[in-house]
mmCIF file of C-alpha atoms in Angstrom:
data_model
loop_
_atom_site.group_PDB
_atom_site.id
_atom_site.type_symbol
_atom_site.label_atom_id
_atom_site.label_comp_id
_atom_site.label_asym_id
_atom_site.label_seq_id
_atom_site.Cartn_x
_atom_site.Cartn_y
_atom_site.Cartn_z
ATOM 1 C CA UNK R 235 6.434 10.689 -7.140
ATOM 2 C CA UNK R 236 5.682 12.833 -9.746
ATOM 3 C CA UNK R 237 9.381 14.568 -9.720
ATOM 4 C CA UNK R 238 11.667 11.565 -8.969
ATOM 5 C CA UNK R 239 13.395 9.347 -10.811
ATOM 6 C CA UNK R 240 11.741 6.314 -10.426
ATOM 7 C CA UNK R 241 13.016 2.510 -9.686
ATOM 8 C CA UNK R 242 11.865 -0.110 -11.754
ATOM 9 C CA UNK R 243 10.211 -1.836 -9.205
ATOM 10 C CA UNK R 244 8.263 -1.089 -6.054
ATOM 11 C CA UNK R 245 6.876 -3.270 -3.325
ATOM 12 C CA UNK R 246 4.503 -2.301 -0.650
ATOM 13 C CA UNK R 247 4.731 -4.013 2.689
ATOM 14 C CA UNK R 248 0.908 -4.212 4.258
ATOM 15 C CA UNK R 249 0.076 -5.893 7.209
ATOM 16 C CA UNK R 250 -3.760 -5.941 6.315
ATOM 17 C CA UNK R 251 -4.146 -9.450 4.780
ATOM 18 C CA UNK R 252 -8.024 -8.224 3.093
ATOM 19 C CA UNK R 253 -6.464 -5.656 1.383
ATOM 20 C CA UNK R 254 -3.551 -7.824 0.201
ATOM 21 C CA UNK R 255 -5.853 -10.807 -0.607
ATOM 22 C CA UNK R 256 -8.460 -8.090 -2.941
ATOM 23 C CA UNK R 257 -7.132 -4.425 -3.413
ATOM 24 C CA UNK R 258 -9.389 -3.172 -4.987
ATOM 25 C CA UNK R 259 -12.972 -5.011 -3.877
ATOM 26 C CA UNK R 260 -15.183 -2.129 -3.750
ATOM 27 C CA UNK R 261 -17.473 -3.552 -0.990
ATOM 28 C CA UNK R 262 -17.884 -2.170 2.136
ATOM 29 C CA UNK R 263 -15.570 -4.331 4.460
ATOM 30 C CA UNK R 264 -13.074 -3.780 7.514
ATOM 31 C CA UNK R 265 -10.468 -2.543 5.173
ATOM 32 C CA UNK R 266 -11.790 -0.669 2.558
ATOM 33 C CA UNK R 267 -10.633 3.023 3.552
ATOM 34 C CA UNK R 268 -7.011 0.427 3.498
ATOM 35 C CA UNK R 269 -8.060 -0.301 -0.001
ATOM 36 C CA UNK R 270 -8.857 2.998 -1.342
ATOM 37 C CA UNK R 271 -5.501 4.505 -0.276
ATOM 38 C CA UNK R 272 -4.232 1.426 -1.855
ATOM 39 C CA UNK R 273 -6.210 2.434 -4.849
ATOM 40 C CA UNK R 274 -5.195 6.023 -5.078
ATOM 41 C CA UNK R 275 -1.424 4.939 -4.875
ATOM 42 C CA UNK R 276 -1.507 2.603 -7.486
ATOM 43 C CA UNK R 277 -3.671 4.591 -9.547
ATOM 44 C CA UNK R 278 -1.026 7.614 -9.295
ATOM 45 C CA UNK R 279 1.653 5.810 -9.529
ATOM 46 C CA UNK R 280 0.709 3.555 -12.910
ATOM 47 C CA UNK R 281 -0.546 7.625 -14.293
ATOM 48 C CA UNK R 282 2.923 9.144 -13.254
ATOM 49 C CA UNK R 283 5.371 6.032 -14.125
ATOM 50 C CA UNK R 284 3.514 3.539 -16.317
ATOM 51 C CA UNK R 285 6.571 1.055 -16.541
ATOM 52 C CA UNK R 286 6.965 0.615 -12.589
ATOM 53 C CA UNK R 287 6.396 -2.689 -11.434
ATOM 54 C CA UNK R 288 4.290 -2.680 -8.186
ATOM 55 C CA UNK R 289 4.044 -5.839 -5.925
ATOM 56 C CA UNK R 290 2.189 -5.877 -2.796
ATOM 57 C CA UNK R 291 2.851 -8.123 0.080
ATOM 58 C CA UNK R 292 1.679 -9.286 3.480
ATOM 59 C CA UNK R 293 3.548 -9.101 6.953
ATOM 60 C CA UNK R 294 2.486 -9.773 10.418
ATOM 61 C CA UNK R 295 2.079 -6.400 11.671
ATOM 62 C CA UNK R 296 4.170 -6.847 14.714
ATOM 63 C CA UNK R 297 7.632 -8.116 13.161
ATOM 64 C CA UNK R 298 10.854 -6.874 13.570
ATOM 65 C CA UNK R 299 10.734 -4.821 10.249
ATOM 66 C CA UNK R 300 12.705 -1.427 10.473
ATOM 67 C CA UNK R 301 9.369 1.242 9.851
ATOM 68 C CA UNK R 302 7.261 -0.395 10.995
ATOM 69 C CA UNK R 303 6.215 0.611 13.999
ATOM 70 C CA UNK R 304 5.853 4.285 12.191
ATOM 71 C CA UNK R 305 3.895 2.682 9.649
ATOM 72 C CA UNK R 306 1.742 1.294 11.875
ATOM 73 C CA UNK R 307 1.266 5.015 14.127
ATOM 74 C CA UNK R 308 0.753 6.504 10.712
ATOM 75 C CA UNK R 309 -2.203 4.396 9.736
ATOM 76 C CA UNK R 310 -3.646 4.459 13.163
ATOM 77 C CA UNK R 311 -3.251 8.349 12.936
ATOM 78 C CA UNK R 312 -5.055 8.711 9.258
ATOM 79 C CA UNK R 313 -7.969 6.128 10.086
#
């Protein structure tokens, strides 16, 4: 992020609806390690491009969205 131009919005598609619903609750819960990677993003991202708007929203995990079926083996892979 740090070296790209940057858009002046970005949305992030979850299909988590605690970490949509409270990002960044710091209790212990089924989706914290989901909300501290949230966390980290958006902290890095506000740091490296302070104007970027970012917008979070909820999916069902299992729609036809192009990605996301790599999204999903990616998160089951880092958890």
């Amino acid at each position: 992020l740090a070296n790209s131009t940057p858009a002046p919005s970005a949305t992030l598609f979850i299909n988590n609806q605690s970490v949509v619903r409270s990002p960044f609750d710091p209790s212990p819960t089924a989706g914290q390690s989901a909300r501290l990677a949230l966390r980290a993003l958006a902290t890095a991202l506000e740091h490296d491009h302070p104007a970027v708007q970012l917008t979070m929203q909820w999916l069902a995990g299992h729609l036809e969205v192009p990605g996301n079926e790599l999204a999903d083996e990616e998160a089951k892979r880092a958890a």
